[in-house]
XYZ file of N, CA and C in Angstrom:
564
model
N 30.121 16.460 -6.977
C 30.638 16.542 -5.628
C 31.410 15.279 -5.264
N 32.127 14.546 -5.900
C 32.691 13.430 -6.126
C 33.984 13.533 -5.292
N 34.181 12.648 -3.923
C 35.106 13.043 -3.081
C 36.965 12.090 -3.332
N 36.592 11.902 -4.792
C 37.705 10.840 -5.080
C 39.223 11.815 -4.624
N 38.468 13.390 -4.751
C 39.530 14.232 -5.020
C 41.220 13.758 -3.810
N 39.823 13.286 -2.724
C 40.899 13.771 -1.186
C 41.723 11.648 -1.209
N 41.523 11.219 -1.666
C 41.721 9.332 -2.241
C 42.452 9.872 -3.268
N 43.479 8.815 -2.995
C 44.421 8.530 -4.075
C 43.762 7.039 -4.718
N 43.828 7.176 -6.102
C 42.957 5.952 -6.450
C 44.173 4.814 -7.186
N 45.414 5.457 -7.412
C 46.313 4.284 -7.325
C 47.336 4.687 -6.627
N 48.599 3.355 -6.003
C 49.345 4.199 -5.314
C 50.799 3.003 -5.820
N 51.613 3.788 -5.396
C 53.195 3.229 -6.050
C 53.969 2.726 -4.974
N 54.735 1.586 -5.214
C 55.843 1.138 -4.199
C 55.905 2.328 -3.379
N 56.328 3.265 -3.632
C 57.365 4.485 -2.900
C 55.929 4.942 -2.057
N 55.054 5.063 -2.504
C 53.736 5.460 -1.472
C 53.544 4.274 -0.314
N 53.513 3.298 -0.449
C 53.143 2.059 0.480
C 54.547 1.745 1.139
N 55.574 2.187 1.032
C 57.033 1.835 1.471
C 56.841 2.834 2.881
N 56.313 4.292 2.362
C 56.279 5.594 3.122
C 55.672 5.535 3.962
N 53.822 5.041 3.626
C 53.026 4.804 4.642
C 53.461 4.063 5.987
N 53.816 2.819 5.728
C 54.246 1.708 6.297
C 55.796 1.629 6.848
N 56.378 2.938 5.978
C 58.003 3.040 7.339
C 58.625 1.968 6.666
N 58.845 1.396 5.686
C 59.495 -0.238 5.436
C 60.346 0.695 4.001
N 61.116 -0.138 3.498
C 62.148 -0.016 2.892
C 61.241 -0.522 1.256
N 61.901 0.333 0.335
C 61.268 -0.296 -0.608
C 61.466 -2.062 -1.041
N 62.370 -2.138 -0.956
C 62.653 -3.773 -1.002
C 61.653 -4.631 -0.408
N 61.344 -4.061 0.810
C 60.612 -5.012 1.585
C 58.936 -4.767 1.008
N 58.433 -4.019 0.168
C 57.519 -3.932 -0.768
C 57.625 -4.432 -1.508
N 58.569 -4.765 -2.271
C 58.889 -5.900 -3.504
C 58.928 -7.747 -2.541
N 59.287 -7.683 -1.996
C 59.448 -8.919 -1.328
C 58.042 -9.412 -0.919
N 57.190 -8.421 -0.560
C 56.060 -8.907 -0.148
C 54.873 -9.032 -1.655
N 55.324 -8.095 -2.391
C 54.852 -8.438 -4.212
C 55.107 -9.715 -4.663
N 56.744 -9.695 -4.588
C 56.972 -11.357 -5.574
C 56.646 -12.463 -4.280
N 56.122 -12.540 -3.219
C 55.811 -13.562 -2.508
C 53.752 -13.487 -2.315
N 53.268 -12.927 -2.839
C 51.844 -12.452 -3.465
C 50.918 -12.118 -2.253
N 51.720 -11.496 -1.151
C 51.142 -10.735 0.147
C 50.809 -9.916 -0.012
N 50.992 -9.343 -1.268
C 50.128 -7.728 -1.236
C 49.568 -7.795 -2.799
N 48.552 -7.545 -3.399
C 48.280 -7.585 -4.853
C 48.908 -6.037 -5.535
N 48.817 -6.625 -6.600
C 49.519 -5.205 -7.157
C 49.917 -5.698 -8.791
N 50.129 -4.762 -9.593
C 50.141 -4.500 -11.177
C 51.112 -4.291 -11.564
N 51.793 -4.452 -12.547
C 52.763 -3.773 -13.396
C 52.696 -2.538 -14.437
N 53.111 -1.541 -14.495
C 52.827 -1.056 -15.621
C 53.811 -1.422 -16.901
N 52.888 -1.632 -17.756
C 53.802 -2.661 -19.224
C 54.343 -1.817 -19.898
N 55.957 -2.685 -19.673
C 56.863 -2.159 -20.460
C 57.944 -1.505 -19.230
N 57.391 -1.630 -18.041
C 58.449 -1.047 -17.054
C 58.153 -1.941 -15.818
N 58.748 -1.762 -15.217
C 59.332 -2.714 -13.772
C 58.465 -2.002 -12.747
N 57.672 -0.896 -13.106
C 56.838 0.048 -11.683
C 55.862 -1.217 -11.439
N 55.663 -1.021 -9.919
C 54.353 -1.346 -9.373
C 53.665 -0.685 -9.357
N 51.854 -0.847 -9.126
C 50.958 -0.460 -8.801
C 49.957 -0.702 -7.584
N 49.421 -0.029 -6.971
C 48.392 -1.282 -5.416
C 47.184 -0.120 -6.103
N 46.174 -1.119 -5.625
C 44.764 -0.562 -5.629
C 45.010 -0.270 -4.005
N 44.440 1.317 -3.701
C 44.570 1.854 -2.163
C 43.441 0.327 -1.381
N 42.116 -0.174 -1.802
C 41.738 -1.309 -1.327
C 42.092 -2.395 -1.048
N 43.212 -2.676 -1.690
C 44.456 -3.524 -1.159
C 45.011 -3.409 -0.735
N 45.391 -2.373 -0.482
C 46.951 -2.298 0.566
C 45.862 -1.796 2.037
N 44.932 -0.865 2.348
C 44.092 -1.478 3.503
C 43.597 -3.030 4.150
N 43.154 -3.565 3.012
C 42.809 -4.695 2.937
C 44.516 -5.526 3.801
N 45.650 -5.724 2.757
C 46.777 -5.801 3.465
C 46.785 -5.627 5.193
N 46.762 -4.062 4.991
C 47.291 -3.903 6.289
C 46.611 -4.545 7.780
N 45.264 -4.593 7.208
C 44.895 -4.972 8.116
C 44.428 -6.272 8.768
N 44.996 -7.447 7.630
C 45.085 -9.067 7.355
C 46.018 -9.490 8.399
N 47.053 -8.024 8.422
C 48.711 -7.806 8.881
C 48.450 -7.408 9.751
N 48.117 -7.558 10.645
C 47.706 -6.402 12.433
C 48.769 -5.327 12.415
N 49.037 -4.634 11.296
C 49.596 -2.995 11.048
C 48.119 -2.394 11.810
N 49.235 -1.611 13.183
C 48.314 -0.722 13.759
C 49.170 0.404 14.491
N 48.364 1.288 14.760
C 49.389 2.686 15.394
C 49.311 3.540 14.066
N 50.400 4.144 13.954
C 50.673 5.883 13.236
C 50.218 5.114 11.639
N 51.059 3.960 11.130
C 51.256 3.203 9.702
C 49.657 2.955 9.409
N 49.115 2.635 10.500
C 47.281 2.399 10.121
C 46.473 3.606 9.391
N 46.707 4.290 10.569
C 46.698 5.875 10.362
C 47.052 6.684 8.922
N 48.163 6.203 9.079
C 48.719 6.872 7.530
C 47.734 6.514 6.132
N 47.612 5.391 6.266
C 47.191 4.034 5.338
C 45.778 4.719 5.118
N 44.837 4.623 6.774
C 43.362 4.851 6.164
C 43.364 6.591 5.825
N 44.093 7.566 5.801
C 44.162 8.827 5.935
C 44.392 8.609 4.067
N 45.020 7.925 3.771
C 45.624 8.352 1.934
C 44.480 7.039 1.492
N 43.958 6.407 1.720
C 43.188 5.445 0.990
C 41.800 5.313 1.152
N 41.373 5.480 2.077
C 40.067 5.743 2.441
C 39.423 7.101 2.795
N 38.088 6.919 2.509
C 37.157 8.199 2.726
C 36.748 7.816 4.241
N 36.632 8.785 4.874
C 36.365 8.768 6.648
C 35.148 9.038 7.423
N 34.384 8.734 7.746
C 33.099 9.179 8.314
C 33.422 8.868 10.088
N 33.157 10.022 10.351
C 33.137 10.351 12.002
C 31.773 10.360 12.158
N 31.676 9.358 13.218
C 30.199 8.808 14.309
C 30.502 9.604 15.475
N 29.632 10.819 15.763
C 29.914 11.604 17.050
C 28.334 10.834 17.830
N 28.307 10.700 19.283
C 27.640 10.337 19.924
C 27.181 9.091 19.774
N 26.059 8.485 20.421
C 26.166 6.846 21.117
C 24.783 5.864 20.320
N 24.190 6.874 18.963
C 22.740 6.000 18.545
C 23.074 4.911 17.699
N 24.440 6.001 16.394
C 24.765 4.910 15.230
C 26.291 3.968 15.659
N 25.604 2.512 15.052
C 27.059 2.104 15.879
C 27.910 2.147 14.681
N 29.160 2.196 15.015
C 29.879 2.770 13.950
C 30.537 1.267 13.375
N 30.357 0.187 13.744
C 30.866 -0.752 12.908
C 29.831 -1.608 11.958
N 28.500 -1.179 12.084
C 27.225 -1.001 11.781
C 27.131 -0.377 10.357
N 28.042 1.054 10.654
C 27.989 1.868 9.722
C 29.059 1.378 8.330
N 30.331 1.021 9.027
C 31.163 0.757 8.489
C 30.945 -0.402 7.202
N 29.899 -1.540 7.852
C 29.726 -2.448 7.179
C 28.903 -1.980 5.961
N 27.787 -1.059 6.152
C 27.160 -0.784 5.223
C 27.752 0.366 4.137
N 28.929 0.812 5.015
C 29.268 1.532 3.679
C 29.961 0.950 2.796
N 30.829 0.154 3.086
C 31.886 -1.085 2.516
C 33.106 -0.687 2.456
N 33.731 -1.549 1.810
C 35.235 -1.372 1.448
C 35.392 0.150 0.462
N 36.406 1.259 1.092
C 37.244 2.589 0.546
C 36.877 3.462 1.687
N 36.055 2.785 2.641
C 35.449 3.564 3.636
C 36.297 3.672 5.221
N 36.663 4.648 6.203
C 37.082 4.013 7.717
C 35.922 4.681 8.447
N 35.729 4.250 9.247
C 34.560 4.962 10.088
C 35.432 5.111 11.589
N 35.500 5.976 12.226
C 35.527 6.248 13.487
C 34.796 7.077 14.685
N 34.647 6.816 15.734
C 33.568 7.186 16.325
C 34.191 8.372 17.901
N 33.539 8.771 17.957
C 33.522 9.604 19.282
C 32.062 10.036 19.815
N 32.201 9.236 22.130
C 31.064 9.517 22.559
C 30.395 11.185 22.756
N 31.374 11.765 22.267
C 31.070 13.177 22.794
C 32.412 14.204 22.514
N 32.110 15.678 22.698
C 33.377 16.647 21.809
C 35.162 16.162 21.659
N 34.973 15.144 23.160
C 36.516 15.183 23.146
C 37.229 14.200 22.304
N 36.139 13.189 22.226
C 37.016 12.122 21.449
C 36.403 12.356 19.965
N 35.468 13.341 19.636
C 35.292 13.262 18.256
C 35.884 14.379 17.769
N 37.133 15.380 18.627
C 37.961 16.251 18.111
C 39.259 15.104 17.970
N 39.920 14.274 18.347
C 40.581 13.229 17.818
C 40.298 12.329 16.886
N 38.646 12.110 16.545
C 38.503 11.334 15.118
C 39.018 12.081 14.137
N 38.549 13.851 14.167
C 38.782 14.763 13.447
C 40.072 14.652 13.073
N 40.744 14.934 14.156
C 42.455 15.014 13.653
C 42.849 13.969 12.986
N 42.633 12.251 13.708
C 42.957 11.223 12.696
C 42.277 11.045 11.250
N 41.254 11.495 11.245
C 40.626 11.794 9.836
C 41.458 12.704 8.809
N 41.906 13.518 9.299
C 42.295 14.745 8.193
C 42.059 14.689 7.402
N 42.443 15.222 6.030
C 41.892 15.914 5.102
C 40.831 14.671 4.238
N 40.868 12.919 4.200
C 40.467 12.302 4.248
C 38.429 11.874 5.284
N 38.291 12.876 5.535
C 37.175 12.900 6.522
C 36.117 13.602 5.394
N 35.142 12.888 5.126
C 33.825 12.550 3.837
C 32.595 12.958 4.510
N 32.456 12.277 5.927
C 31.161 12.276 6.525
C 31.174 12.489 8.025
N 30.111 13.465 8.501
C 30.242 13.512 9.890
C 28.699 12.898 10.298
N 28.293 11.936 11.348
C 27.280 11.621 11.452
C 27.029 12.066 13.342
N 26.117 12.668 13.559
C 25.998 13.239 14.892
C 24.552 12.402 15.369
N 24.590 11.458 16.182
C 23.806 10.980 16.600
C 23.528 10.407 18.167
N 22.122 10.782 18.301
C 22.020 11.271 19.890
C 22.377 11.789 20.602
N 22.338 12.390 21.874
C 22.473 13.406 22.535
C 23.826 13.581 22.856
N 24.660 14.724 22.312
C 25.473 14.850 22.105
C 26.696 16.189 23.450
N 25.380 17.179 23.021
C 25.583 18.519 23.772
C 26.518 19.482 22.357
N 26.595 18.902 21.247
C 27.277 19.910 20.769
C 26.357 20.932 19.837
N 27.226 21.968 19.608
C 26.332 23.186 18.424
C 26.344 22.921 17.414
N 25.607 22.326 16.996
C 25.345 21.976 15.440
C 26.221 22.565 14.421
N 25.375 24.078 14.017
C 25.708 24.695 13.026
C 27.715 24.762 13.508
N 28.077 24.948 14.602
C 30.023 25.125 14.974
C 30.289 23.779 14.586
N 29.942 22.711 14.935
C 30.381 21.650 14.143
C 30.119 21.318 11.955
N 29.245 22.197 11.979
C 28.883 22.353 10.789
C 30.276 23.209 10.394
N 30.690 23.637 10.334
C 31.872 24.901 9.958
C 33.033 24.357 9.863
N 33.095 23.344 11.912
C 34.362 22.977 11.591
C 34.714 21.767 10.179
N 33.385 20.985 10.422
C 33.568 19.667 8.987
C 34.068 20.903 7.844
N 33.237 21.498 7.516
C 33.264 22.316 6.318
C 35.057 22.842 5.833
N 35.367 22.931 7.048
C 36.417 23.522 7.070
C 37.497 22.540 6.618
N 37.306 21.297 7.119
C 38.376 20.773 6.708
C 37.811 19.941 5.435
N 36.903 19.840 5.002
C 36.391 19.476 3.468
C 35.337 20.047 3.459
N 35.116 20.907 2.297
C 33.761 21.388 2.467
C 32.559 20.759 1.891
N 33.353 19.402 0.931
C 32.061 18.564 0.151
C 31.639 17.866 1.400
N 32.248 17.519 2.432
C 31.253 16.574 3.423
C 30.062 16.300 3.610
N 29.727 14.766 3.419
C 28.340 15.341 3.895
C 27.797 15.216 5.439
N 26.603 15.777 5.896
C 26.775 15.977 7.102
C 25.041 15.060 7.540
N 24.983 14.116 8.252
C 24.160 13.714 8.886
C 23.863 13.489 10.320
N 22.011 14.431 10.709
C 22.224 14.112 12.667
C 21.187 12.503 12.303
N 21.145 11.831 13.073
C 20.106 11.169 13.668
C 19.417 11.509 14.988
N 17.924 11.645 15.005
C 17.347 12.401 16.406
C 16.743 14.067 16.005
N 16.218 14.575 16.768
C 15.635 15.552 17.191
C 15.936 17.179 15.875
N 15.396 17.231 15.163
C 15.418 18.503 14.662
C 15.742 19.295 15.004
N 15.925 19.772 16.562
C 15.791 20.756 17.540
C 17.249 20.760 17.962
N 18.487 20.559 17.555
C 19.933 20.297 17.947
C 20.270 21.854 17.753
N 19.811 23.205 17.393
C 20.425 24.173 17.521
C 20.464 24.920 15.895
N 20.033 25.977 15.715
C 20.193 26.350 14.253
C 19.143 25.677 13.567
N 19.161 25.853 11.727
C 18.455 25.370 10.907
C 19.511 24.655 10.651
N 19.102 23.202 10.828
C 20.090 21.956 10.499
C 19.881 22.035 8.732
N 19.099 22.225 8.093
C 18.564 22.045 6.909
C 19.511 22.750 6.027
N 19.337 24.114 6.565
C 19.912 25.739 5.890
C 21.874 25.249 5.997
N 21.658 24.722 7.366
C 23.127 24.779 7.654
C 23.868 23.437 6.993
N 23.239 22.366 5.923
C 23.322 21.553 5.048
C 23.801 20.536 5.678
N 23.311 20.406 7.088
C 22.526 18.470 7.562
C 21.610 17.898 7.097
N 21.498 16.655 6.467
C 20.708 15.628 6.282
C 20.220 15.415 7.995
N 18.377 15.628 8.163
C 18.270 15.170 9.205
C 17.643 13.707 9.355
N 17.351 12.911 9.853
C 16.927 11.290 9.662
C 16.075 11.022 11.394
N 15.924 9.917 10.765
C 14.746 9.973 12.853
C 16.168 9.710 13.294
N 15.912 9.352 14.977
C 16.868 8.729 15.995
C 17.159 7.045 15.459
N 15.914 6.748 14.955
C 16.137 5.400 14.952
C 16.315 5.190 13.677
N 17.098 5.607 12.508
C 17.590 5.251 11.578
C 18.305 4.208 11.518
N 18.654 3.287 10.841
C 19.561 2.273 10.625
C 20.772 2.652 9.895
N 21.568 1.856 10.198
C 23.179 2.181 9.481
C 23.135 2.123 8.039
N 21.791 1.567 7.083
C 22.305 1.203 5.699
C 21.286 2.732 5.540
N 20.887 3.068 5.910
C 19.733 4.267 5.544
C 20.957 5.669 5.771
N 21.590 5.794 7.500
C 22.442 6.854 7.071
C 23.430 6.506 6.228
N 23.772 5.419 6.022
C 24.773 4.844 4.813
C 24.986 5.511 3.473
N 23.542 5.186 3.281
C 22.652 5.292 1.996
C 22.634 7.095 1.620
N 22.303 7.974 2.609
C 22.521 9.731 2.426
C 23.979 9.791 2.215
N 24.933 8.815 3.130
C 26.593 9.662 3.188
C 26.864 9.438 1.560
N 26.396 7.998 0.729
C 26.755 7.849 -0.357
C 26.359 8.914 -1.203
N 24.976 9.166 -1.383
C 24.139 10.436 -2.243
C 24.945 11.756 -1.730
N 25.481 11.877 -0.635
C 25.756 13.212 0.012
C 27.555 13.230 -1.014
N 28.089 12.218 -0.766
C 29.349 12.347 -1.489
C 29.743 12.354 -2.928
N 28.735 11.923 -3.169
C 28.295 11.571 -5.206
C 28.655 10.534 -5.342
């Protein structure tokens, strides 16, 4: 269940030129001046970026707006924090670097993590009182990846068989390296 599928695990001038709206030149300029790390392949003039570098980059670089977006959508795996128990920079830390975490207090802003997540979205974590339907949020993750894995923190009692409907359930008071620790096992 290995989610490398939806990660690009290397990426080329012409990918990081695209993300970032910049001209290829200005990818080479920032190569031969050693602002961005990156490889050669031997015997030819191509570049290479590890996707952890060019995040890493972008964000050394206060690149923010749509180019951020782009960046953590093709390089990173995504875990959406719906509701107010796990803090999501908490989470972030414990999952580490290939990871973005974004959060929403409730349906409206965690249907915009969704969208900025796209097809890049690994993990949904639903914690504390939320008001949403479990198993309908179960469908929609599914829907847009179906390896996700899915963790509540809190109450068994959120609607449906959380179990059947393939949530990891955990107490309320879980810690960030513990749901950390399932999103990793949950993703392979």
């Amino acid at each position: 269940m290995a989610m490398t599928r939806n990660r690009k695990l290397v990426l080329t001038s012409g990918d990081v030129a695209k993300m970032l709206c910049v001209a290829l030149r200005t990818v080479a300029k920032w190569c031969d001046t050693g602002r961005i790390p990156h490889w050669r392949i031997p015997g030819s003039r191509d570049r290479r970026f590890s996707p952890d570098d060019v995040v890493r980059f972008v964000k050394e670089h206060g690149v923010s707006g749509d180019a951020l977006r782009r960046v953590l959508r093709v390089c990173c795996l995504t875990a959406v924090v719906i509701g107010t128990g796990t803090n999501a920079a908490s989470l972030a830390a414990a999952l580490g670097e290939g990871w973005d975490v974004l959060s929403g207090a409730d349906a409206f802003t965690a249907g915009g993590a969704f969208r900025d997540a796209g097809r890049s979205l690994a993990a949904v974590v639903v914690s504390g009182s939320t008001g949403l339907h479990m198993p309908t949020l179960g469908e929609w993750t599914r829907a847009v990846n179906p390896d996700a894995a899915l963790v509540v923190c809190g109450p068994g009692d959120l609607g449906g068989d959380l179990h059947a409907d393939g949530w990891h359930v955990l107490p309320a008071d879980a810690t960030a390296s513990q749901v950390a620790e399932v999103i990793r096992k949950g993703v392979g």
